[in-house]
Short mmCIF file of C-alpha atoms in Angstrom, two decimals:
data_model
loop_
_atom_site.label_atom_id
_atom_site.label_comp_id
_atom_site.label_asym_id
_atom_site.label_seq_id
_atom_site.Cartn_x
_atom_site.Cartn_y
_atom_site.Cartn_z
CA UNK A 30 -23.81 -18.33 -27.90
CA UNK A 31 -20.79 -20.55 -27.30
CA UNK A 32 -21.23 -24.25 -26.60
CA UNK A 33 -18.83 -24.56 -23.65
CA UNK A 34 -17.48 -27.75 -22.11
CA UNK A 35 -16.29 -26.06 -18.93
CA UNK A 36 -14.47 -23.20 -17.24
CA UNK A 37 -11.33 -22.67 -15.17
CA UNK A 38 -9.69 -20.10 -12.93
CA UNK A 39 -5.95 -19.60 -12.57
CA UNK A 40 -4.86 -18.54 -9.07
CA UNK A 41 -1.34 -17.19 -9.08
CA UNK A 42 1.12 -15.41 -6.86
CA UNK A 43 2.91 -12.29 -8.17
CA UNK A 44 5.94 -12.95 -10.38
CA UNK A 45 5.16 -16.67 -10.49
CA UNK A 46 5.05 -16.88 -14.29
CA UNK A 47 1.28 -16.95 -14.82
CA UNK A 48 1.40 -14.20 -17.46
CA UNK A 49 3.58 -16.45 -19.61
CA UNK A 50 1.35 -19.44 -18.84
CA UNK A 51 -1.88 -17.62 -19.77
CA UNK A 52 -0.45 -16.17 -22.99
CA UNK A 53 0.72 -19.61 -24.14
CA UNK A 54 -2.55 -21.33 -23.16
CA UNK A 55 -4.54 -18.67 -24.99
CA UNK A 56 -2.96 -19.84 -28.27
CA UNK A 57 -5.09 -22.97 -28.16
CA UNK A 58 -8.20 -22.16 -30.28
CA UNK A 59 -10.30 -24.32 -27.94
CA UNK A 60 -9.28 -22.31 -24.86
CA UNK A 61 -10.18 -18.69 -24.16
CA UNK A 62 -7.75 -17.48 -21.49
CA UNK A 63 -8.51 -13.94 -22.71
CA UNK A 64 -9.20 -14.55 -26.38
CA UNK A 65 -6.63 -12.03 -27.56
CA UNK A 66 -4.28 -14.56 -29.18
CA UNK A 67 -6.82 -15.72 -31.79
CA UNK A 68 -7.71 -13.04 -34.35
CA UNK A 69 -11.24 -12.57 -35.60
CA UNK A 70 -12.43 -9.49 -37.43
CA UNK A 71 -14.21 -7.04 -35.16
CA UNK A 72 -13.82 -9.07 -31.95
CA UNK A 73 -12.52 -7.59 -28.70
CA UNK A 74 -10.79 -10.03 -26.39
CA UNK A 75 -11.10 -10.08 -22.59
CA UNK A 76 -8.56 -8.29 -20.37
CA UNK A 77 -6.08 -10.75 -18.87
CA UNK A 78 -6.60 -9.27 -15.38
CA UNK A 79 -10.35 -8.74 -15.62
CA UNK A 80 -10.73 -9.03 -11.80
CA UNK A 81 -8.03 -6.45 -11.00
CA UNK A 82 -9.07 -4.29 -7.98
CA UNK A 83 -9.38 -0.56 -8.62
CA UNK A 84 -6.77 0.44 -6.03
CA UNK A 85 -4.09 -1.72 -7.71
CA UNK A 86 -4.18 0.43 -10.87
CA UNK A 87 -6.07 3.64 -10.16
CA UNK A 88 -4.41 5.79 -12.81
CA UNK A 89 -5.07 3.21 -15.51
CA UNK A 90 -8.75 2.93 -14.66
CA UNK A 91 -9.18 6.71 -14.49
CA UNK A 92 -7.52 7.47 -17.81
CA UNK A 93 -8.83 4.64 -20.01
CA UNK A 94 -12.58 4.78 -19.42
CA UNK A 95 -13.38 5.20 -23.10
CA UNK A 96 -11.69 1.95 -24.17
CA UNK A 97 -14.26 -0.69 -25.04
CA UNK A 98 -12.34 -3.43 -23.23
CA UNK A 99 -12.52 -1.32 -20.05
CA UNK A 100 -16.23 -2.08 -19.81
CA UNK A 101 -15.43 -5.76 -19.15
CA UNK A 102 -13.45 -5.19 -15.92
CA UNK A 103 -15.01 -5.98 -12.54
CA UNK A 104 -13.71 -2.63 -11.30
CA UNK A 105 -15.52 -0.76 -14.09
CA UNK A 106 -18.82 -2.57 -13.50
CA UNK A 107 -18.51 -2.17 -9.75
CA UNK A 108 -17.76 1.56 -9.89
CA UNK A 109 -20.13 2.67 -12.65
CA UNK A 110 -23.16 0.37 -12.44
CA UNK A 111 -24.45 1.95 -9.16
CA UNK A 112 -24.08 5.41 -10.75
CA UNK A 113 -25.94 4.37 -13.89
CA UNK A 114 -28.66 2.70 -11.78
CA UNK A 115 -29.17 5.94 -9.83
CA UNK A 116 -29.47 7.89 -13.09
CA UNK A 117 -31.26 5.16 -15.04
CA UNK A 118 -34.21 7.28 -16.17
CA UNK A 119 -32.02 10.07 -17.53
CA UNK A 120 -29.03 8.12 -18.81
CA UNK A 121 -30.75 5.07 -20.25
CA UNK A 122 -33.30 6.97 -22.28
CA UNK A 123 -33.60 5.56 -25.80
CA UNK A 124 -33.07 9.08 -27.18
CA UNK A 125 -29.68 9.49 -25.50
CA UNK A 126 -27.64 8.60 -28.56
CA UNK A 127 -25.92 11.74 -29.75
CA UNK A 128 -22.89 13.10 -27.92
CA UNK A 129 -24.73 16.28 -26.94
CA UNK A 130 -27.42 14.14 -25.28
CA UNK A 131 -24.98 12.45 -22.90
CA UNK A 132 -25.07 14.00 -19.39
CA UNK A 133 -21.85 15.64 -18.22
CA UNK A 134 -21.43 13.12 -15.38
CA UNK A 135 -21.44 10.29 -17.93
CA UNK A 136 -18.84 11.80 -20.24
CA UNK A 137 -16.09 9.27 -20.89
CA UNK A 138 -18.32 6.23 -20.44
CA UNK A 139 -20.91 7.00 -23.11
CA UNK A 140 -19.68 4.09 -25.25
CA UNK A 141 -20.41 1.77 -22.33
CA UNK A 142 -23.88 3.10 -21.52
CA UNK A 143 -25.83 0.56 -23.63
CA UNK A 144 -24.28 -2.37 -21.72
CA UNK A 145 -24.40 -0.64 -18.33
CA UNK A 146 -28.03 0.31 -18.88
CA UNK A 147 -28.75 -3.30 -19.73
CA UNK A 148 -27.27 -4.33 -16.36
CA UNK A 149 -29.17 -1.52 -14.60
CA UNK A 150 -32.50 -2.67 -16.04
CA UNK A 151 -31.82 -6.29 -15.14
CA UNK A 152 -30.92 -5.82 -11.45
CA UNK A 153 -32.43 -3.91 -8.54
CA UNK A 154 -30.57 -1.19 -6.64
CA UNK A 155 -30.43 -3.45 -3.56
CA UNK A 156 -28.80 -6.23 -5.56
CA UNK A 157 -26.24 -3.85 -7.10
CA UNK A 158 -25.35 -2.47 -3.66
CA UNK A 159 -24.68 -6.01 -2.41
CA UNK A 160 -21.10 -6.37 -3.64
CA UNK A 161 -20.91 -10.05 -2.77
CA UNK A 162 -23.98 -10.87 -4.84
CA UNK A 163 -22.98 -8.57 -7.71
CA UNK A 164 -19.49 -10.05 -7.88
CA UNK A 165 -20.86 -13.61 -7.95
CA UNK A 166 -23.14 -12.68 -10.84
CA UNK A 167 -20.26 -10.98 -12.65
CA UNK A 168 -17.97 -13.97 -12.01
CA UNK A 169 -20.60 -16.29 -13.47
CA UNK A 170 -20.94 -14.15 -16.62
CA UNK A 171 -17.16 -14.06 -17.14
CA UNK A 172 -16.80 -17.84 -17.01
CA UNK A 173 -19.78 -18.20 -19.34
CA UNK A 174 -18.10 -15.79 -21.80
CA UNK A 175 -21.40 -13.90 -21.82
CA UNK A 176 -21.15 -11.76 -24.97
CA UNK A 177 -24.40 -9.96 -24.10
CA UNK A 178 -23.02 -8.48 -20.89
CA UNK A 179 -20.13 -6.49 -22.44
CA UNK A 180 -18.18 -5.88 -25.61
CA UNK A 181 -15.53 -8.53 -24.93
CA UNK A 182 -15.91 -11.90 -26.61
CA UNK A 183 -14.11 -15.23 -26.90
CA UNK A 184 -13.32 -16.90 -30.26
CA UNK A 185 -16.13 -18.89 -31.85
CA UNK A 186 -14.08 -22.08 -31.52
CA UNK A 187 -13.89 -21.80 -27.71
CA UNK A 188 -14.79 -24.86 -25.65
CA UNK A 189 -13.29 -23.84 -22.30
CA UNK A 190 -13.23 -20.32 -20.79
CA UNK A 191 -10.88 -19.19 -18.04
CA UNK A 192 -9.43 -16.16 -16.32
CA UNK A 193 -6.84 -15.30 -13.67
CA UNK A 194 -6.91 -13.89 -10.15
CA UNK A 195 -3.74 -12.99 -8.28
CA UNK A 196 -3.80 -14.36 -4.75
CA UNK A 197 -2.66 -10.94 -3.50
CA UNK A 198 -6.11 -9.68 -4.51
CA UNK A 199 -7.78 -12.01 -2.01
CA UNK A 200 -7.94 -11.46 1.75
CA UNK A 201 -6.74 -8.51 3.82
CA UNK A 202 -3.00 -9.23 3.95
CA UNK A 203 -1.96 -7.52 0.71
CA UNK A 204 -4.70 -4.95 0.26
CA UNK A 205 -4.26 -1.69 -1.61
CA UNK A 206 -4.83 1.76 -0.07
CA UNK A 207 -8.64 1.53 -0.39
CA UNK A 208 -9.08 -2.06 0.80
CA UNK A 209 -10.83 -3.19 -2.38
CA UNK A 210 -9.60 -6.78 -2.35
CA UNK A 211 -11.99 -9.69 -2.65
CA UNK A 212 -12.79 -11.30 0.74
CA UNK A 213 -11.21 -8.19 2.25
CA UNK A 214 -12.42 -8.93 5.78
CA UNK A 215 -10.62 -12.29 5.97
CA UNK A 216 -7.29 -12.60 7.73
CA UNK A 217 -4.92 -15.39 6.78
CA UNK A 218 -5.47 -17.22 10.06
CA UNK A 219 -9.19 -17.52 9.36
CA UNK A 220 -10.27 -14.58 11.51
CA UNK A 221 -13.05 -12.45 10.04
CA UNK A 222 -12.34 -8.78 10.71
CA UNK A 223 -15.45 -6.77 11.57
CA UNK A 224 -15.18 -3.21 10.31
CA UNK A 225 -18.88 -2.87 9.51
CA UNK A 226 -19.29 0.06 11.90
CA UNK A 227 -16.91 2.06 9.71
CA UNK A 228 -19.28 1.97 6.71
CA UNK A 229 -21.83 4.69 6.11
CA UNK A 230 -24.67 5.28 5.69
CA UNK A 231 -25.88 1.66 6.03
CA UNK A 232 -23.04 -0.55 7.31
CA UNK A 233 -25.24 -3.63 7.76
CA UNK A 234 -25.78 -3.79 3.99
CA UNK A 235 -22.07 -3.94 3.13
CA UNK A 236 -20.53 -7.25 2.17
CA UNK A 237 -17.27 -7.30 0.21
CA UNK A 238 -17.01 -9.32 -3.01
CA UNK A 239 -16.06 -12.91 -2.23
CA UNK A 240 -14.09 -14.97 -4.71
CA UNK A 241 -14.50 -18.06 -2.52
CA UNK A 242 -18.30 -17.75 -2.56
CA UNK A 243 -18.28 -17.18 -6.33
CA UNK A 244 -16.04 -20.20 -6.91
CA UNK A 245 -18.29 -22.33 -4.71
CA UNK A 246 -21.33 -21.36 -6.78
CA UNK A 247 -19.78 -21.63 -10.27
CA UNK A 248 -17.35 -24.50 -9.45
CA UNK A 249 -14.75 -23.97 -12.18
CA UNK A 250 -11.62 -26.09 -12.36
CA UNK A 251 -8.74 -24.43 -10.52
CA UNK A 252 -5.15 -24.11 -11.75
CA UNK A 253 -2.93 -23.00 -8.86
CA UNK A 254 0.31 -21.56 -10.28
CA UNK A 255 3.17 -21.08 -7.82
CA UNK A 256 6.87 -20.38 -7.57
CA UNK A 257 9.45 -20.44 -4.81
CA UNK A 258 8.52 -17.40 -2.70
CA UNK A 259 12.05 -16.02 -2.25
CA UNK A 260 12.58 -16.27 -6.01
CA UNK A 261 9.31 -14.35 -6.47
CA UNK A 262 10.61 -11.58 -4.21
CA UNK A 263 13.89 -11.39 -6.13
CA UNK A 264 12.04 -11.31 -9.45
CA UNK A 265 9.81 -8.50 -8.20
CA UNK A 266 12.80 -6.45 -7.06
CA UNK A 267 14.53 -6.94 -10.42
CA UNK A 268 11.37 -5.97 -12.32
CA UNK A 269 10.91 -2.85 -10.17
CA UNK A 270 14.49 -1.73 -10.80
CA UNK A 271 14.71 -2.57 -14.50
CA UNK A 272 11.16 -1.72 -15.52
CA UNK A 273 11.11 -4.99 -17.48
CA UNK A 274 8.31 -7.24 -16.26
CA UNK A 275 8.33 -9.63 -19.21
CA UNK A 276 11.14 -10.14 -21.70
CA UNK A 277 9.40 -9.99 -25.10
CA UNK A 278 12.29 -9.01 -27.37
CA UNK A 279 16.04 -8.46 -27.61
CA UNK A 280 15.72 -4.86 -26.41
CA UNK A 281 14.02 -6.01 -23.21
CA UNK A 282 16.72 -8.64 -22.71
CA UNK A 283 19.52 -6.08 -23.16
CA UNK A 284 17.90 -3.62 -20.75
CA UNK A 285 17.41 -6.34 -18.16
CA UNK A 286 21.03 -7.45 -18.38
CA UNK A 287 22.15 -3.90 -17.57
CA UNK A 288 19.83 -3.42 -14.60
CA UNK A 289 19.24 -6.85 -13.09
CA UNK A 290 21.69 -6.63 -10.17
CA UNK A 291 19.78 -5.67 -7.01
CA UNK A 292 20.35 -5.19 -3.30
CA UNK A 293 17.92 -5.74 -0.44
CA UNK A 294 18.66 -2.80 1.85
CA UNK A 295 16.93 -4.53 4.76
CA UNK A 296 17.52 -8.28 4.38
CA UNK A 297 15.47 -8.99 7.51
CA UNK A 298 12.38 -7.79 5.63
CA UNK A 299 12.84 -10.60 3.12
CA UNK A 300 12.43 -13.08 5.97
CA UNK A 301 9.39 -11.24 7.30
CA UNK A 302 7.80 -11.05 3.85
CA UNK A 303 8.55 -14.73 3.29
CA UNK A 304 6.70 -15.55 6.51
CA UNK A 305 3.69 -13.47 5.47
CA UNK A 306 3.54 -15.06 2.03
CA UNK A 307 3.89 -18.61 3.35
CA UNK A 308 0.98 -17.88 5.66
CA UNK A 309 -1.06 -16.41 2.80
CA UNK A 310 -0.30 -19.45 0.64
CA UNK A 311 -1.60 -21.64 3.47
CA UNK A 312 -4.77 -19.53 3.60
CA UNK A 313 -5.40 -19.99 -0.13
CA UNK A 314 -4.68 -23.71 0.05
CA UNK A 315 -7.04 -24.17 3.00
CA UNK A 316 -9.89 -22.45 1.15
CA UNK A 317 -9.32 -24.56 -1.95
CA UNK A 318 -9.40 -27.76 0.09
CA UNK A 319 -12.62 -26.66 1.79
CA UNK A 320 -14.30 -26.14 -1.60
CA UNK A 321 -13.48 -29.66 -2.75
CA UNK A 322 -12.81 -28.66 -6.37
CA UNK A 323 -10.58 -30.16 -9.02
CA UNK A 324 -7.22 -28.44 -8.63
CA UNK A 325 -4.14 -28.65 -10.82
CA UNK A 326 -1.05 -27.47 -8.91
CA UNK A 327 1.68 -26.19 -11.22
CA UNK A 328 5.16 -25.05 -10.18
CA UNK A 329 6.97 -22.39 -12.20
CA UNK A 330 10.32 -24.19 -12.14
CA UNK A 331 8.78 -27.44 -13.38
CA UNK A 332 7.02 -25.67 -16.24
CA UNK A 333 10.17 -23.79 -17.27
CA UNK A 334 12.17 -27.03 -17.31
CA UNK A 335 9.63 -28.85 -19.49
CA UNK A 336 7.12 -26.50 -21.11
CA UNK A 337 5.48 -29.12 -23.39
CA UNK A 338 4.85 -31.44 -20.42
CA UNK A 339 3.38 -28.53 -18.44
CA UNK A 340 0.93 -27.66 -21.23
CA UNK A 341 0.11 -31.32 -21.88
CA UNK A 342 -0.98 -31.78 -18.25
CA UNK A 343 -2.99 -28.55 -18.48
CA UNK A 344 -4.78 -29.68 -21.65
CA UNK A 345 -5.58 -33.04 -20.10
CA UNK A 346 -6.87 -31.32 -16.97
CA UNK A 347 -9.11 -28.98 -18.99
CA UNK A 348 -10.26 -31.75 -21.33
CA UNK A 349 -9.20 -30.12 -24.61
CA UNK A 350 -7.22 -31.39 -27.57
CA UNK A 351 -3.49 -30.79 -27.80
CA UNK A 352 -2.09 -27.79 -29.64
CA UNK A 353 1.31 -26.79 -31.00
CA UNK A 354 2.40 -23.76 -28.94
CA UNK A 355 4.91 -20.98 -29.47
CA UNK A 356 6.82 -20.87 -26.18
CA UNK A 357 8.87 -17.81 -27.13
CA UNK A 358 6.19 -15.23 -26.39
CA UNK A 359 8.11 -14.42 -23.20
CA UNK A 360 11.58 -15.29 -21.96
CA UNK A 361 12.64 -15.96 -18.39
CA UNK A 362 13.14 -12.57 -16.74
CA UNK A 363 16.12 -13.67 -14.65
CA UNK A 364 18.65 -15.70 -16.57
CA UNK A 365 21.58 -15.52 -14.16
CA UNK A 366 22.34 -17.20 -10.84
CA UNK A 367 21.17 -15.73 -7.53
CA UNK A 368 24.66 -14.76 -6.37
CA UNK A 369 25.09 -12.69 -9.54
CA UNK A 370 21.67 -11.05 -9.23
CA UNK A 371 21.47 -10.28 -5.49
CA UNK A 372 24.58 -8.42 -4.34
CA UNK A 373 23.99 -9.12 -0.65
CA UNK A 374 22.63 -12.64 -1.09
CA UNK A 375 24.64 -13.83 1.92
CA UNK A 376 22.90 -11.31 4.18
CA UNK A 377 19.50 -12.32 2.83
CA UNK A 378 20.34 -15.97 3.35
CA UNK A 379 21.43 -15.29 6.92
CA UNK A 380 18.25 -13.34 7.73
CA UNK A 381 16.07 -16.18 6.43
CA UNK A 382 18.06 -18.80 8.33
CA UNK A 383 17.86 -16.85 11.60
CA UNK A 384 14.04 -16.94 11.39
CA UNK A 385 14.12 -20.70 10.86
CA UNK A 386 12.69 -20.43 7.35
CA UNK A 387 15.55 -21.90 5.33
CA UNK A 388 13.41 -24.90 4.29
CA UNK A 389 11.47 -22.50 2.05
CA UNK A 390 14.57 -21.64 0.02
CA UNK A 391 15.08 -23.09 -3.46
CA UNK A 392 17.87 -25.55 -4.15
CA UNK A 393 19.96 -22.75 -5.63
CA UNK A 394 19.83 -20.75 -2.40
CA UNK A 395 20.60 -23.83 -0.32
CA UNK A 396 23.68 -24.56 -2.43
CA UNK A 397 24.85 -21.01 -1.82
CA UNK A 398 24.55 -21.44 1.95
CA UNK A 399 27.93 -23.17 2.04
CA UNK A 400 29.54 -20.06 0.61
CA UNK A 401 28.02 -17.65 3.13
CA UNK A 402 31.05 -16.94 5.30
CA UNK A 403 30.76 -13.33 6.40
CA UNK A 404 27.13 -12.65 7.20
CA UNK A 405 25.53 -10.05 9.39
CA UNK A 406 23.18 -10.77 12.30
CA UNK A 407 19.93 -8.81 12.04
CA UNK A 408 17.44 -8.01 14.77
CA UNK A 409 13.80 -7.23 13.97
CA UNK A 410 13.40 -3.52 13.11
CA UNK A 411 11.17 -1.29 15.22
CA UNK A 412 8.85 -0.86 12.26
CA UNK A 413 8.31 -4.61 11.96
CA UNK A 414 4.55 -4.14 11.59
CA UNK A 415 5.03 -2.17 8.40
CA UNK A 416 5.85 -3.97 5.18
CA UNK A 417 8.87 -2.16 3.77
CA UNK A 418 8.98 -4.28 0.62
CA UNK A 419 9.03 -2.64 -2.78
CA UNK A 420 5.89 -1.86 -4.76
CA UNK A 421 3.73 -4.81 -5.71
CA UNK A 422 4.45 -4.36 -9.40
CA UNK A 423 2.11 -5.67 -12.05
CA UNK A 424 2.72 -5.99 -15.74
CA UNK A 425 2.01 -3.12 -18.15
CA UNK A 426 -0.25 -1.26 -18.59
CA UNK A 427 -0.97 -1.34 -14.87
CA UNK A 428 0.90 0.98 -12.55
CA UNK A 429 2.71 -0.13 -9.44
CA UNK A 430 1.02 0.53 -6.13
CA UNK A 431 2.72 0.43 -2.77
CA UNK A 432 0.67 -1.75 -0.47
CA UNK A 433 0.94 -0.89 3.23
CA UNK A 434 -0.81 -3.84 4.79
CA UNK A 435 -1.10 -4.75 8.46
CA UNK A 436 0.30 -8.25 8.95
CA UNK A 437 -2.16 -10.67 10.51
CA UNK A 438 -1.88 -10.70 14.30
CA UNK A 439 -1.68 -14.29 15.44
CA UNK A 440 -2.60 -15.36 18.96
CA UNK A 441 -2.45 -18.58 20.88
CA UNK A 442 -6.23 -18.76 20.50
CA UNK A 443 -5.94 -19.20 16.73
CA UNK A 444 -7.04 -22.70 15.72
CA UNK A 445 -4.15 -24.84 14.49
CA UNK A 446 -4.36 -26.60 11.15
CA UNK A 447 -5.62 -30.14 11.57
CA UNK A 448 -2.94 -31.59 9.32
CA UNK A 449 0.06 -30.44 7.38
CA UNK A 450 -0.93 -30.09 3.74
CA UNK A 451 1.08 -31.88 1.10
CA UNK A 452 1.16 -29.92 -2.15
CA UNK A 453 2.15 -31.77 -5.31
CA UNK A 454 2.15 -30.93 -8.99
CA UNK A 455 0.63 -33.30 -11.51
CA UNK A 456 3.88 -33.41 -13.41
CA UNK A 457 5.89 -36.66 -13.71
CA UNK A 458 7.46 -37.86 -10.42
CA UNK A 459 10.95 -37.04 -11.68
CA UNK A 460 10.06 -33.35 -11.90
CA UNK A 461 7.76 -33.10 -8.90
CA UNK A 462 8.78 -30.95 -5.95
CA UNK A 463 7.01 -32.11 -2.81
CA UNK A 464 7.03 -29.99 0.29
CA UNK A 465 4.92 -29.65 3.39
CA UNK A 466 3.63 -26.34 4.68
CA UNK A 467 3.84 -25.92 8.46
CA UNK A 468 0.75 -25.76 10.63
CA UNK A 469 -0.64 -22.44 11.78
CA UNK A 470 0.70 -23.11 15.26
CA UNK A 471 4.26 -22.94 13.91
CA UNK A 472 3.58 -19.42 12.66
CA UNK A 473 2.47 -18.41 16.14
CA UNK A 474 5.71 -19.77 17.55
CA UNK A 475 7.78 -17.90 14.98
CA UNK A 476 5.98 -14.61 15.56
CA UNK A 477 6.30 -15.02 19.33
CA UNK A 478 10.01 -15.63 18.89
CA UNK A 479 10.31 -12.41 16.90
CA UNK A 480 8.35 -10.52 19.56
CA UNK A 481 10.65 -11.85 22.26
CA UNK A 482 13.61 -10.11 20.62
CA UNK A 483 11.88 -6.73 20.63
CA UNK A 484 13.16 -4.05 23.01
CA UNK A 485 9.73 -3.11 24.29
CA UNK A 486 6.47 -5.07 24.20
CA UNK A 487 4.60 -1.87 24.99
CA UNK A 488 6.12 -0.20 21.91
CA UNK A 489 4.83 -2.99 19.66
CA UNK A 490 1.39 -2.90 21.27
CA UNK A 491 1.26 0.80 20.40
CA UNK A 492 2.28 0.02 16.82
CA UNK A 493 -0.41 -2.64 16.60
CA UNK A 494 -3.07 -0.19 17.80
CA UNK A 495 -1.91 2.42 15.29
CA UNK A 496 -2.18 0.01 12.38
CA UNK A 497 -5.55 -1.35 13.52
CA UNK A 498 -6.82 2.25 13.52
CA UNK A 499 -5.29 2.83 10.08
CA UNK A 500 -7.08 -0.27 8.80
CA UNK A 501 -10.40 1.04 10.14
CA UNK A 502 -9.77 4.49 8.64
CA UNK A 503 -9.15 2.97 5.20
CA UNK A 504 -12.40 0.99 5.44
CA UNK A 505 -14.24 4.15 6.49
CA UNK A 506 -12.72 5.98 3.52
CA UNK A 507 -13.88 3.22 1.22
CA UNK A 508 -17.44 3.62 2.46
CA UNK A 509 -17.52 7.26 1.32
CA UNK A 510 -15.39 6.75 -1.80
CA UNK A 511 -16.00 9.10 -4.71
CA UNK A 512 -14.93 8.50 -8.28
CA UNK A 513 -11.78 10.52 -7.78
#
């Protein structure tokens, strides 16, 4: 058993650079950010995205069951433990060792049966059915690097254990097609959505896994890794077009150079997505403040400018000795200026400015604003309640999944934030980017302004009803979900 000094959790937005950050941090022999960077004979490291929801990578989870590392994922435990518990007497028999003894329904997971049976014997069926309780227990085991719970292990030199959760996996704003996010009933404005009547056969027993509850119980240190949101959207579009999510070699760099020029067919959707993501960032920040934990805020641009300083602050925050890192494991995926990457950057800039969101643009975009002479005026599209952004791509081996999520409906009854929240990094003052997020009330005003430009309020009320029904249908589908 490892003698640990502490644990941490990295919260990151998509395309914010956390994959690079985690791979570099994992090089420190005192830190297990997955444990794959330090070789030890016979040891299996943890998956980088161990908390990845099933509906963000369904094909991967269906086709890789036999891999030993698969047994460490939350999705795998969540999907198979109830099945093993139901069949505990037959599947967990001490004589079930040979391949011919494995029941047909367990084919493909036979290598995982010893660990799953261990879980099944330890917990009651009621506990396993309580997803909130099961997730908290799982979360605790991950940040303890519990080598008895699964095949994955951290290096013997480990003092601090950590993992990563993408903020898109929390809350109901960016859910996948089966609504399997953590805290999936929470809207960004704090509203708790009640879809319990959609669950069968016992809706009152259902409670979704809650990362906020798990964090409150385990109390790890939090590293919140962020990037300018518009730059994240551009990076995602480039990755989707080029198929290069991380530049690891010269071949990747050459392919990216050939395919990195992109166009946003509907620039107004960039502004709408920016609004949604600013609101979601506010939701995450509010929950972190409520928990009262130690939080290290890191900005992608600051870390790229001074990688050694970024890692030095991280080491000091985690309380581990310094290490000499190889920073060339990944290269920056976009090495050119915005006006050379985004063909219609002027249209995107105009759409963002018209929604009053230009203060969320990076310095590079602001400098380009003086060159935006011939721009087009965009009105909100009729399908404004559908996110028409590209697939929420994740790094290999995970597939891309198109998330059709209902934007949070804000009303004048939503409680405003008590104060604007100042977010700072712990980097030196010369490299610190300070900015203030607006209060929730400002979002209401912006959304109302967008509504005012619509041709028909009745049309949008109909759209809202359609998407509310779709949300309920997806929850109902989740309640009767089969393995396929």
